[in-house]
Coordinates of C-alpha atoms in Angstrom, one line a residue:
Chain A
M1 CA -11.7 152.2 -16.9
E2 CA -12.7 153.3 -20.5
F3 CA -14.4 150.8 -22.6
N4 CA -14.4 152.0 -26.5
I5 CA -16.9 149.4 -28.5
E6 CA -15.1 149.3 -32.1
F7 CA -16.3 146.9 -34.7
S8 CA -13.3 145.2 -36.5
K9 CA -13.9 145.3 -40.8
E10 CA -13.2 141.9 -41.0
N11 CA -15.3 139.9 -43.7
Y12 CA -15.8 136.1 -43.9
P13 CA -15.6 134.7 -46.9
N14 CA -18.7 131.6 -47.5
T15 CA -16.1 128.3 -47.8
P16 CA -15.8 124.9 -46.2
K17 CA -13.5 126.2 -43.1
Q18 CA -11.9 124.3 -40.8
I19 CA -13.5 123.4 -37.3
E20 CA -11.4 125.9 -35.6
E21 CA -12.1 128.9 -38.3
L22 CA -15.8 128.2 -37.1
A23 CA -15.5 128.3 -33.7
R24 CA -13.2 131.8 -34.1
I25 CA -16.6 133.0 -36.4
A26 CA -19.0 131.7 -34.0
L27 CA -17.0 133.9 -30.8
N28 CA -16.0 137.4 -33.0
T29 CA -19.9 136.5 -33.9
R30 CA -20.9 136.5 -30.1
Q31 CA -18.9 139.8 -29.5
D32 CA -19.8 141.8 -31.9
I33 CA -23.7 141.0 -30.5
I34 CA -22.8 141.9 -26.8
K35 CA -21.1 145.1 -28.5
S36 CA -23.9 146.4 -30.4
L37 CA -26.6 145.2 -27.2
F38 CA -24.9 147.3 -25.2
L39 CA -25.0 150.0 -27.3
A40 CA -28.5 149.6 -28.2
K41 CA -28.9 149.4 -24.6
S42 CA -32.2 146.9 -25.0
G43 CA -32.6 143.9 -27.3
H44 CA -32.3 139.9 -26.9
S45 CA -29.0 138.6 -25.5
G46 CA -30.0 135.0 -24.9
G47 CA -31.1 133.8 -28.1
P48 CA -28.8 135.6 -30.5
L49 CA -25.7 133.5 -28.6
G50 CA -26.7 130.6 -28.0
I51 CA -27.3 129.8 -31.9
S52 CA -24.6 131.9 -33.2
D53 CA -22.6 128.1 -33.4
V54 CA -25.0 127.5 -35.9
M55 CA -25.5 130.6 -37.6
S56 CA -21.6 130.9 -38.3
V57 CA -21.3 127.4 -40.3
L58 CA -24.8 128.0 -42.2
F59 CA -23.4 131.8 -43.6
F60 CA -20.1 131.1 -43.5
A61 CA -19.2 127.3 -43.9
G62 CA -20.6 127.2 -47.8
I63 CA -23.8 125.8 -47.0
M64 CA -26.3 128.5 -48.3
K65 CA -25.6 130.3 -51.6
Y66 CA -25.7 133.7 -51.7
D67 CA -24.0 136.9 -53.0
S68 CA -24.0 139.7 -50.7
Q69 CA -22.1 142.1 -53.7
N70 CA -25.6 141.0 -55.7
P71 CA -28.6 141.0 -52.9
N72 CA -31.0 140.1 -54.8
W73 CA -29.5 137.4 -56.9
K74 CA -32.2 135.0 -58.3
E75 CA -30.6 132.1 -57.7
R76 CA -29.5 132.8 -54.3
D77 CA -30.7 130.5 -51.2
R78 CA -32.7 132.6 -48.7
F79 CA -32.8 132.7 -44.9
V80 CA -35.8 133.9 -43.4
L81 CA -35.4 134.7 -39.3
S82 CA -38.8 133.8 -38.0
C83 CA -37.5 134.6 -34.8
G84 CA -37.6 138.0 -35.2
H85 CA -36.2 139.5 -32.2
Y86 CA -32.5 136.9 -33.0
A87 CA -32.2 140.1 -34.9
P88 CA -28.5 140.8 -33.6
V89 CA -27.3 137.5 -34.6
L90 CA -28.5 138.1 -38.1
Y91 CA -27.0 141.7 -38.4
T92 CA -23.6 140.9 -37.3
V93 CA -23.6 138.2 -39.9
L94 CA -24.9 139.5 -42.6
A95 CA -22.0 142.6 -42.1
R96 CA -19.3 140.2 -41.8
A97 CA -20.8 138.5 -45.3
G98 CA -20.7 141.8 -46.5
Y99 CA -23.8 143.3 -46.8
F100 CA -23.4 146.1 -45.9
P101 CA -20.7 147.9 -43.6
T102 CA -19.8 146.4 -40.2
E103 CA -19.9 150.0 -38.4
E104 CA -23.3 150.3 -39.0
L105 CA -23.8 147.3 -36.5
L106 CA -23.6 150.7 -33.8
T107 CA -26.5 151.6 -35.2
L108 CA -28.6 148.7 -34.2
R109 CA -32.3 150.1 -32.6
K110 CA -31.6 153.5 -33.5
L111 CA -33.6 156.1 -34.9
G112 CA -32.7 156.4 -38.6
S113 CA -31.1 152.8 -38.9
R114 CA -31.3 150.4 -40.9
L115 CA -30.4 147.7 -38.5
Q116 CA -34.5 147.9 -36.4
G117 CA -35.3 146.3 -33.2
H118 CA -36.7 143.4 -35.1
P119 CA -36.0 143.3 -39.2
G120 CA -38.1 145.4 -41.3
L121 CA -37.6 145.0 -44.9
D122 CA -38.9 148.7 -45.0
S123 CA -35.6 149.3 -43.7
E124 CA -33.8 148.4 -47.3
L125 CA -31.0 146.5 -45.0
P126 CA -29.7 143.7 -48.0
G127 CA -29.5 140.6 -46.5
I128 CA -33.3 140.8 -45.6
E129 CA -35.9 138.5 -46.5
T130 CA -38.7 139.3 -44.6
S131 CA -39.9 141.9 -41.6
S132 CA -40.6 139.4 -38.8
G133 CA -41.1 139.9 -35.1
S134 CA -44.4 138.4 -34.5
L135 CA -43.7 134.7 -34.2
G136 CA -44.8 131.9 -35.8
Q137 CA -45.3 134.0 -39.3
G138 CA -41.2 133.3 -41.0
I139 CA -41.7 129.8 -41.2
S140 CA -45.3 130.2 -43.3
I141 CA -43.5 132.9 -45.1
A142 CA -40.6 130.0 -45.7
V143 CA -43.2 127.4 -47.0
G144 CA -44.5 129.7 -49.5
M145 CA -40.8 130.7 -50.8
A146 CA -40.1 127.3 -50.9
M147 CA -43.5 126.3 -52.5
S148 CA -42.6 129.3 -55.5
D149 CA -39.4 127.2 -56.0
K150 CA -39.9 123.7 -56.1
L151 CA -43.8 123.9 -57.7
L152 CA -43.7 126.9 -60.0
E153 CA -40.4 127.9 -60.9
K154 CA -39.2 124.2 -60.1
N155 CA -35.6 125.5 -59.5
D156 CA -32.9 123.9 -57.3
R157 CA -33.0 126.4 -54.5
T158 CA -33.3 126.4 -50.8
V159 CA -34.9 128.1 -48.4
F160 CA -33.6 128.0 -44.8
C161 CA -35.5 129.6 -41.7
L162 CA -35.4 129.6 -38.1
T163 CA -37.4 129.9 -35.5
G164 CA -37.2 129.7 -31.6
D165 CA -38.3 126.8 -29.3
G166 CA -41.1 128.8 -27.6
E167 CA -41.9 130.3 -31.0
I168 CA -43.8 126.8 -31.9
Q169 CA -46.1 126.7 -29.0
E170 CA -47.8 129.1 -32.0
G171 CA -50.4 127.3 -33.8
S172 CA -49.8 128.6 -37.0
C173 CA -46.0 127.1 -37.2
W174 CA -48.3 123.6 -37.1
E175 CA -50.0 125.0 -40.2
A176 CA -46.9 125.7 -41.4
A177 CA -45.7 121.9 -40.9
M178 CA -48.2 120.1 -42.3
S179 CA -48.4 121.9 -45.0
A180 CA -44.3 121.7 -45.8
G181 CA -45.2 117.9 -45.4
N182 CA -47.8 118.3 -47.7
F183 CA -46.3 120.2 -50.5
K184 CA -43.3 117.5 -49.5
L185 CA -41.0 120.6 -49.5
D186 CA -37.6 118.8 -49.5
N187 CA -35.9 122.3 -50.5
L188 CA -36.9 123.8 -47.0
C189 CA -34.7 123.2 -43.9
W190 CA -36.4 124.3 -40.7
I191 CA -33.8 125.3 -37.6
V192 CA -35.6 125.3 -34.4
D193 CA -33.4 126.5 -31.8
N194 CA -33.9 124.6 -28.8
N195 CA -32.5 126.3 -26.1
N196 CA -35.8 125.6 -24.1
C197 CA -36.3 129.0 -22.1
Q198 CA -38.5 131.2 -23.2
I199 CA -39.5 134.9 -21.3
D200 CA -41.5 133.3 -18.4
G201 CA -39.0 130.3 -18.1
R202 CA -38.3 126.4 -19.1
V203 CA -40.6 126.1 -22.2
E204 CA -42.2 122.8 -20.6
D205 CA -42.9 124.5 -18.0
V206 CA -44.5 127.6 -19.8
M207 CA -46.2 125.0 -21.8
S208 CA -44.4 121.8 -23.3
I209 CA -43.6 121.3 -26.2
Y210 CA -42.2 118.0 -26.0
P211 CA -42.0 115.1 -27.7
L212 CA -40.3 117.6 -30.7
G213 CA -38.9 115.2 -32.7
D214 CA -42.0 113.0 -32.7
K215 CA -44.2 115.7 -33.8
F216 CA -41.9 116.9 -36.7
Q217 CA -42.1 112.8 -37.9
T218 CA -45.7 112.8 -37.4
F219 CA -46.0 116.0 -40.1
K220 CA -43.6 114.2 -42.5
F221 CA -40.3 115.8 -41.3
E222 CA -37.1 114.5 -41.8
V223 CA -35.9 114.8 -38.5
I224 CA -32.3 115.2 -36.8
E225 CA -31.8 116.2 -33.2
I226 CA -28.4 117.4 -33.1
D227 CA -26.1 119.5 -30.5
G228 CA -26.2 123.1 -32.0
H229 CA -22.4 124.0 -30.2
N230 CA -20.7 121.3 -31.9
F231 CA -20.0 122.1 -35.5
N232 CA -18.9 118.5 -36.9
D233 CA -23.1 117.9 -35.9
I234 CA -24.2 121.0 -37.6
I235 CA -22.3 120.6 -40.4
A236 CA -22.7 117.1 -40.3
A237 CA -27.2 117.9 -40.6
F238 CA -27.2 120.5 -43.1
N239 CA -25.1 118.3 -45.2
Q240 CA -27.7 115.4 -45.0
F241 CA -30.7 118.0 -45.3
K242 CA -28.9 119.0 -48.4
Q243 CA -28.5 115.6 -49.9
N244 CA -32.2 115.2 -48.8
Q245 CA -32.8 117.8 -50.9
K246 CA -30.4 116.5 -54.1
N247 CA -31.9 113.1 -53.8
R248 CA -35.8 114.3 -54.1
S249 CA -36.8 112.9 -50.6
G250 CA -40.3 114.6 -50.7
K251 CA -40.0 115.4 -46.8
P252 CA -38.8 118.4 -45.1
T253 CA -35.7 119.0 -43.3
V254 CA -36.0 120.0 -39.2
I255 CA -32.8 120.7 -37.8
I256 CA -33.8 120.8 -33.8
C257 CA -31.1 122.3 -32.3
K258 CA -30.0 121.6 -28.8
T259 CA -28.2 125.0 -27.4
K260 CA -27.7 127.3 -24.2
M261 CA -28.9 130.1 -24.4
G262 CA -26.2 132.9 -23.7
R263 CA -23.9 130.5 -24.5
G264 CA -19.9 131.9 -24.3
V265 CA -21.2 134.3 -21.6
S266 CA -21.4 132.3 -17.7
F267 CA -23.5 134.9 -16.4
M268 CA -25.8 134.5 -19.2
E269 CA -25.8 130.9 -19.9
D270 CA -29.0 128.9 -19.9
N271 CA -30.3 131.3 -17.9
Y272 CA -34.1 132.8 -18.9
Q273 CA -33.8 135.8 -17.6
W274 CA -31.2 136.7 -20.4
H275 CA -34.0 136.3 -22.7
G276 CA -34.7 139.7 -23.6
N277 CA -32.5 142.0 -21.9
P278 CA -28.8 143.8 -22.9
P279 CA -25.8 144.1 -21.4
N280 CA -25.1 147.1 -19.1
E281 CA -21.1 148.1 -19.5
K282 CA -19.9 146.1 -16.6
E283 CA -21.8 142.9 -17.8
A284 CA -20.7 144.1 -21.0
I285 CA -16.7 144.2 -20.4
Q286 CA -17.1 140.9 -18.6
A287 CA -18.5 139.2 -21.0
L288 CA -16.1 140.1 -24.0
S289 CA -13.3 139.1 -21.6
E290 CA -15.0 135.9 -21.2
L291 CA -15.3 135.4 -25.4
I292 CA -11.6 135.3 -26.8
Chain B
M1 CA -72.0 160.9 -65.2
Q2 CA -74.8 158.0 -67.0
E3 CA -78.2 157.2 -65.8
Y4 CA -77.9 153.5 -64.3
K5 CA -80.8 151.1 -64.7
L6 CA -81.5 147.5 -63.3
I7 CA -79.8 145.3 -65.6
G8 CA -80.3 141.8 -63.7
N9 CA -78.9 140.3 -60.7
K10 CA -75.7 138.4 -59.8
P11 CA -73.5 137.6 -57.0
T12 CA -69.9 139.8 -56.6
R13 CA -68.3 137.0 -56.0
H14 CA -69.2 135.6 -59.5
G15 CA -66.9 138.5 -60.8
F16 CA -63.8 137.7 -58.5
G17 CA -64.0 134.1 -59.9
E18 CA -64.0 135.2 -63.0
G19 CA -62.0 137.9 -63.1
L20 CA -59.2 135.8 -61.9
V21 CA -59.2 133.7 -64.7
A22 CA -58.8 136.7 -67.0
L23 CA -56.0 137.7 -64.6
G24 CA -54.7 134.3 -64.7
E25 CA -54.3 134.4 -68.6
R26 CA -53.1 137.6 -68.7
N27 CA -50.1 137.2 -66.1
E28 CA -48.5 133.5 -65.3
N29 CA -47.2 135.1 -61.8
I30 CA -51.5 135.1 -61.1
V31 CA -51.4 132.3 -57.8
V32 CA -54.4 131.4 -56.3
L33 CA -54.7 129.5 -52.6
G34 CA -57.8 128.1 -51.4
G35 CA -59.2 128.0 -47.7
D36 CA -61.4 124.9 -48.6
I37 CA -64.4 126.9 -49.3
T38 CA -63.2 127.3 -53.2
G39 CA -66.6 126.9 -54.3
S40 CA -68.0 129.2 -52.5
V41 CA -65.4 132.4 -53.1
M42 CA -65.2 131.4 -56.5
T43 CA -62.0 130.5 -57.2
S44 CA -62.6 127.2 -58.1
Y45 CA -63.0 128.7 -61.7
F46 CA -59.7 129.6 -61.6
A47 CA -58.6 126.0 -60.3
E48 CA -59.7 124.2 -63.3
R49 CA -58.2 126.5 -65.5
F50 CA -54.9 126.7 -64.4
P51 CA -54.5 123.3 -61.5
E52 CA -50.8 124.0 -61.8
R53 CA -50.9 127.5 -60.2
F54 CA -53.6 126.7 -57.6
F55 CA -52.8 125.8 -54.2
S56 CA -55.1 124.1 -51.4
I57 CA -53.8 125.1 -48.1
G58 CA -57.2 124.1 -46.0
I59 CA -58.6 125.4 -43.4
A60 CA -55.9 127.8 -42.1
E61 CA -56.1 131.2 -42.8
Q62 CA -52.9 132.6 -40.8
N63 CA -51.0 130.0 -42.5
A64 CA -52.2 131.0 -45.8
T65 CA -52.2 134.2 -45.8
T66 CA -48.5 134.1 -44.3
I67 CA -47.7 131.4 -47.2
A68 CA -49.0 134.1 -49.7
A69 CA -46.7 136.6 -48.7
G70 CA -43.5 133.8 -49.1
L71 CA -45.4 133.8 -53.0
A72 CA -45.3 137.5 -53.3
L73 CA -41.5 137.6 -52.0
S74 CA -40.5 135.1 -54.9
G75 CA -42.1 137.5 -57.2
K76 CA -45.9 135.9 -57.3
I77 CA -49.1 137.8 -57.3
P78 CA -50.8 135.2 -55.2
F79 CA -54.9 135.5 -54.2
F80 CA -56.1 134.2 -50.9
S81 CA -59.7 134.1 -50.6
S82 CA -62.0 133.2 -47.6
Y83 CA -65.0 134.5 -46.1
S84 CA -64.6 137.8 -44.7
A85 CA -65.1 136.8 -41.0
F86 CA -62.2 134.5 -41.5
A87 CA -59.9 136.1 -44.3
A88 CA -59.9 139.8 -42.5
F89 CA -60.0 138.5 -38.9
R90 CA -58.4 135.1 -38.1
N91 CA -55.3 136.3 -40.2
T92 CA -55.1 140.0 -39.0
D93 CA -51.3 139.8 -37.6
Q94 CA -50.4 138.0 -40.6
L95 CA -51.9 141.3 -42.9
R96 CA -50.5 143.6 -40.4
I97 CA -46.9 141.8 -40.1
S98 CA -45.9 139.9 -43.2
V99 CA -48.2 141.0 -45.9
C100 CA -48.6 145.2 -45.1
Y101 CA -45.7 146.2 -43.7
N102 CA -43.6 144.1 -45.6
N103 CA -46.2 146.0 -48.3
I104 CA -46.0 143.1 -50.9
N105 CA -48.2 142.0 -53.7
V106 CA -50.4 139.7 -51.6
K107 CA -54.3 140.1 -52.2
I108 CA -56.6 138.7 -50.4
G109 CA -61.1 138.2 -51.6
G110 CA -63.0 138.1 -49.0
G111 CA -66.1 136.3 -49.8
H112 CA -69.7 135.7 -48.1
S113 CA -68.9 139.6 -46.2
G114 CA -71.7 141.5 -44.8
I115 CA -75.2 140.9 -43.6
T116 CA -76.4 139.1 -47.0
V117 CA -74.8 136.4 -45.7
G118 CA -78.1 135.6 -44.5
P119 CA -79.1 132.4 -42.6
D120 CA -75.8 131.2 -41.3
G121 CA -75.9 134.3 -39.0
A122 CA -73.7 136.5 -36.7
T123 CA -70.6 134.4 -36.8
H124 CA -70.4 134.8 -40.0
Q125 CA -71.5 137.9 -40.8
S126 CA -68.5 140.4 -41.1
L127 CA -69.5 144.1 -40.6
E128 CA -66.2 145.1 -39.4
E129 CA -63.2 144.2 -41.8
L130 CA -63.5 147.4 -44.0
S131 CA -62.7 149.2 -40.2
L132 CA -60.3 146.9 -38.9
L133 CA -58.1 146.8 -42.2
R134 CA -58.8 150.6 -43.4
T135 CA -55.6 151.1 -40.2
L136 CA -52.9 149.2 -41.8
P137 CA -50.7 150.9 -43.6
N138 CA -49.9 150.1 -47.1
M139 CA -53.5 148.2 -47.4
T140 CA -56.0 149.0 -50.4
L141 CA -59.4 148.4 -49.5
I142 CA -62.1 147.7 -52.3
S143 CA -65.8 147.2 -52.0
P144 CA -67.2 146.9 -55.2
C145 CA -71.1 147.8 -55.9
D146 CA -72.2 144.9 -58.4
Y147 CA -70.9 141.9 -60.4
N148 CA -69.0 144.0 -63.4
E149 CA -67.6 146.2 -60.7
A150 CA -66.4 143.3 -58.9
K151 CA -64.6 141.9 -62.1
K152 CA -63.0 144.9 -62.9
A153 CA -61.9 145.7 -58.9
T154 CA -60.5 141.9 -59.1
L155 CA -58.2 142.3 -62.6
A156 CA -56.9 146.2 -61.5
V157 CA -56.0 145.2 -57.5
G158 CA -53.7 142.3 -59.9
E159 CA -52.2 144.4 -62.1
S160 CA -51.5 146.8 -59.6
F161 CA -48.8 146.7 -56.9
G162 CA -49.2 146.1 -53.2
P163 CA -51.7 144.6 -50.6
A164 CA -55.4 144.6 -51.6
Y165 CA -58.2 143.3 -50.0
I166 CA -61.6 143.1 -52.0
R167 CA -64.8 142.8 -50.2
F168 CA -67.7 140.5 -51.6
G169 CA -70.7 139.3 -50.7
R170 CA -72.4 135.4 -51.5
S171 CA -76.3 136.7 -52.8
A172 CA -76.9 138.0 -56.3
V173 CA -77.4 141.8 -56.1
P174 CA -78.6 144.4 -58.7
S175 CA -76.5 144.4 -61.1
F176 CA -76.1 148.0 -62.8
T177 CA -72.8 148.7 -64.0
L178 CA -71.7 147.7 -67.7
P179 CA -68.9 146.4 -68.7
E180 CA -67.8 149.5 -70.3
S181 CA -68.4 151.8 -67.3
T182 CA -65.3 153.0 -65.8
F183 CA -63.1 152.1 -63.2
E184 CA -60.3 152.9 -61.3
I185 CA -59.0 152.5 -58.6
G186 CA -59.0 155.2 -55.7
K187 CA -61.2 157.2 -57.6
A188 CA -65.1 157.1 -56.5
D189 CA -67.7 157.6 -59.3
I190 CA -70.4 160.0 -59.3
Y191 CA -73.7 158.0 -60.6
H192 CA -76.2 160.8 -60.1
E193 CA -75.8 164.8 -59.9
G194 CA -77.2 167.1 -57.6
T195 CA -76.2 169.5 -55.0
D196 CA -78.7 169.5 -52.5
V197 CA -77.3 166.9 -50.4
A198 CA -74.5 164.0 -51.3
I199 CA -75.0 160.0 -50.3
V200 CA -71.9 158.5 -50.5
A201 CA -71.9 154.5 -50.3
C202 CA -70.4 151.7 -51.4
G203 CA -70.7 148.0 -52.0
L204 CA -74.7 146.9 -52.2
L205 CA -75.9 149.5 -50.8
T206 CA -74.7 151.7 -54.2
W207 CA -77.7 150.5 -55.4
E208 CA -80.2 151.3 -52.9
A209 CA -78.2 155.0 -52.9
I210 CA -79.8 155.5 -56.6
L211 CA -83.5 154.7 -55.5
A212 CA -82.8 156.6 -52.1
A213 CA -81.8 159.7 -55.1
Q214 CA -84.5 158.8 -57.7
E215 CA -87.4 158.7 -55.0
L216 CA -85.9 162.2 -52.9
K217 CA -85.9 163.3 -56.5
K218 CA -89.8 162.2 -57.5
R219 CA -91.4 162.9 -54.2
R220 CA -89.4 166.3 -52.8
G221 CA -87.8 167.2 -55.6
I222 CA -84.5 167.2 -53.9
N223 CA -81.3 166.3 -56.4
A224 CA -79.2 163.8 -54.4
R225 CA -75.3 163.6 -56.1
V226 CA -74.4 159.5 -55.7
I227 CA -71.3 158.7 -55.6
N228 CA -70.0 155.0 -55.6
C229 CA -67.2 155.4 -53.0
H230 CA -65.9 151.9 -54.1
T231 CA -62.4 152.4 -53.0
I232 CA -62.0 152.7 -48.6
K233 CA -59.0 152.5 -48.9
P234 CA -57.1 155.0 -50.7
I235 CA -60.0 157.3 -50.1
D236 CA -61.2 160.1 -53.0
I237 CA -60.5 163.0 -51.3
H238 CA -61.3 165.2 -53.9
T239 CA -64.5 164.1 -55.0
I240 CA -65.8 163.9 -51.0
T241 CA -65.0 167.1 -50.9
S242 CA -66.0 168.8 -53.3
A243 CA -69.6 166.7 -52.7
A244 CA -69.0 168.3 -48.9
K245 CA -68.6 172.6 -51.1
D246 CA -71.2 171.4 -53.3
C247 CA -74.0 169.5 -50.9
G248 CA -73.3 171.1 -47.7
A249 CA -75.1 167.5 -46.6
I250 CA -73.5 163.9 -46.6
V251 CA -74.9 160.8 -46.0
T252 CA -72.8 157.7 -46.3
A253 CA -74.4 154.0 -47.0
E254 CA -72.6 150.2 -46.3
E255 CA -73.4 147.3 -45.6
H256 CA -71.0 147.6 -42.8
Q257 CA -70.9 149.2 -39.3
V258 CA -71.4 152.5 -38.8
H259 CA -68.2 152.6 -37.2
G260 CA -64.8 153.0 -39.1
G261 CA -65.9 151.6 -42.2
L262 CA -66.7 153.9 -45.3
G263 CA -68.6 156.3 -42.8
G264 CA -66.1 157.5 -41.0
A265 CA -63.5 157.1 -43.8
V266 CA -65.8 160.3 -45.1
A267 CA -66.1 161.8 -42.1
E268 CA -62.5 162.1 -41.4
V269 CA -62.1 163.5 -45.1
V270 CA -65.3 165.6 -44.0
V271 CA -64.4 166.8 -41.0
K272 CA -60.6 168.0 -41.9
N273 CA -61.6 169.6 -45.0
Y274 CA -65.0 170.7 -44.6
P275 CA -67.4 170.3 -42.2
V276 CA -70.8 169.3 -42.9
P277 CA -73.7 168.2 -41.3
M278 CA -73.3 163.8 -41.6
E279 CA -75.4 161.0 -41.2
F280 CA -74.5 157.3 -41.4
V281 CA -76.3 154.2 -42.6
G282 CA -75.4 150.9 -41.7
V283 CA -75.3 148.4 -38.8
K284 CA -75.2 150.4 -35.4
D285 CA -73.3 148.9 -33.3
T286 CA -74.7 145.2 -33.1
F287 CA -73.8 141.7 -34.4
G288 CA -75.7 140.4 -37.1
T289 CA -78.7 137.7 -36.6
S290 CA -80.2 134.8 -38.8
G291 CA -82.5 135.3 -41.1
E292 CA -83.1 135.6 -45.1
P293 CA -80.8 138.3 -47.0
D294 CA -83.9 140.9 -48.2
E295 CA -85.7 140.1 -44.5
L296 CA -81.9 141.6 -42.5
I297 CA -81.2 143.8 -45.3
K298 CA -84.6 145.4 -43.6
Y299 CA -84.0 144.4 -40.0
F300 CA -80.7 146.5 -40.3
G301 CA -82.1 149.2 -42.1
L302 CA -80.2 148.7 -44.7
T303 CA -82.8 149.9 -47.7
W304 CA -83.0 152.6 -49.8
K305 CA -85.6 154.2 -47.3
E306 CA -83.1 155.2 -44.4
I307 CA -80.8 157.0 -46.9
Y308 CA -84.0 158.9 -48.3
S309 CA -84.9 159.3 -44.0
S310 CA -81.1 160.1 -43.3
A311 CA -80.5 162.8 -46.3
L312 CA -83.7 164.5 -45.4
I313 CA -82.3 164.7 -42.0
A314 CA -79.0 166.1 -43.0
I315 CA -80.8 168.4 -45.1
E316 CA -83.0 169.7 -42.2
R317 CA -79.6 170.0 -40.1
R318 CA -77.9 171.5 -42.4
D319 CA -80.1 174.3 -43.5
K320 CA -81.5 174.9 -39.9
G321 CA -77.8 174.4 -38.2
I322 CA -79.1 171.5 -36.0
S323 CA -76.0 169.5 -34.6
S324 CA -77.9 167.0 -32.5
V325 CA -78.0 163.4 -33.7
R326 CA -82.4 163.4 -33.8
Y327 CA -83.5 160.3 -34.9
P328 CA -84.5 157.7 -33.7
K329 CA -87.6 159.6 -32.3
E330 CA -88.0 162.5 -34.8
I331 CA -87.9 160.2 -38.1
A332 CA -91.0 158.9 -37.3
P333 CA -93.0 161.4 -39.6
I334 CA -90.4 160.2 -42.3
A335 CA -91.4 156.7 -41.9
E336 CA -94.5 157.3 -42.6
E337 CA -94.3 159.1 -45.3
L338 CA -92.3 156.0 -46.6
K339 CA -95.2 153.4 -45.6

């Protein structure tokens, strides 16, 4: 059969939405991810699909403050993608937020594209706050940004940062955690995608990070653990973080999102083999038929 | 060009510490991150003067480097300083991705560099960071020769855009440049004019190069051109190429491994533009060891005498068309002369 890949031009407004609308956006996000990865012929499927629900809420439910027509707006909240291999989901939400044309999703990982395999600041893609790809660095960058906002500029901006769960095996993550607690960065929201998968297998089999919530607690974090596919949970978690920031709780927030890698595509779901692979044509057709 | 005279002894790290305070007074975006040894690398001066713009990160060089990146991405100009043994190696990945690939305004002060950190021994004697960091795109790399130059280099990197690393030492070293001496990033300075041989040096070995040139003139009537190549990256291609053309023989001198640092950088320029015989003074592919700084300088052959000998060898190779490396055996007669 003929397989035509097209990306609609639809942009989503960043406003409070009904659950059904968020679910539709998350589904479209997953479609975009499958299409762009199929075209790229390489890249990471599992993580981006698994975090699509959380990313859809963050960018399109009025949680994060940004202006896609003015990417360097001085009052914007910042989103730092620490796990750079999740680039496909970031590119998708940025395109749908209006930072750049959705057609550009066709160019993922191609020579000359602004959509680098892992985000690169030098590509000058609007909406990208930093390069990332070597794990465990983005969270320290987010700490530095949050320090600038809270301790130097003394403004009320927010820094969101997404890491994987295997990623926090990197020791530097805990240096970052220590400093976030030390500097009382209640303007920092650390999102952990706890899909319990990494390239070599289950996280606890490769190197256990558990108990996770307790660890963050001892590092002086406000810990919120949620089902990362439950939109009510996700919205409530972000609202709780914002309340903490508003109340000047003096504690950074971590939202540990229990997710399923590859969510929404039956043969990818909770299967760590899909960490770093793109779908081939047959698989992409199958995946898209499930994502409706 | 002017004659340089010894005007005192002072550690380069003091120039760094004082330069930071001067920068802080000029620009409120200057921020300093401490790595626990602030009293050693003299960031304590800044911390005392501007406590609200100083942050103690503790013993966590990876985090400090990357927090600096976050601050730079927020419009600040952060300086992080620790010993070079940690501030260039522990955080190399962070320097590569978060600082250099991002191409942002993060400045690193690498203190206690080189063999002259002394009794602490090999673990603390960083001798490789110039080679290591020179390969990172966008990085500016400076090894000042004395106190005044260290201060000027600090001000210069604070007032220019991009990733930069400045290398300092612990011990008091000869001061000979003046507050009014010129300093421009990427522009090597000629300290002693001559066309018989060129000595390209940086850091502590710049003074030794001046001494070597004086001795070459006095003992042999040889006019050596001494070039203070304080900026290892971007290297001053013009000054080095001119030296190769005018002199036909070059010696490099650095308190660093001979592989890949200043010597490597100069060799790349010479080989590409105007190949001439070169000799390299530096630590020869070995780790350091405990000892007093002045003992170690001699032990590892980093004095004017080695520069002097190397200059004679380079000249001989040029004049006789000898391409093979001749030392250490053939160096004996020269060593005898220098006794």
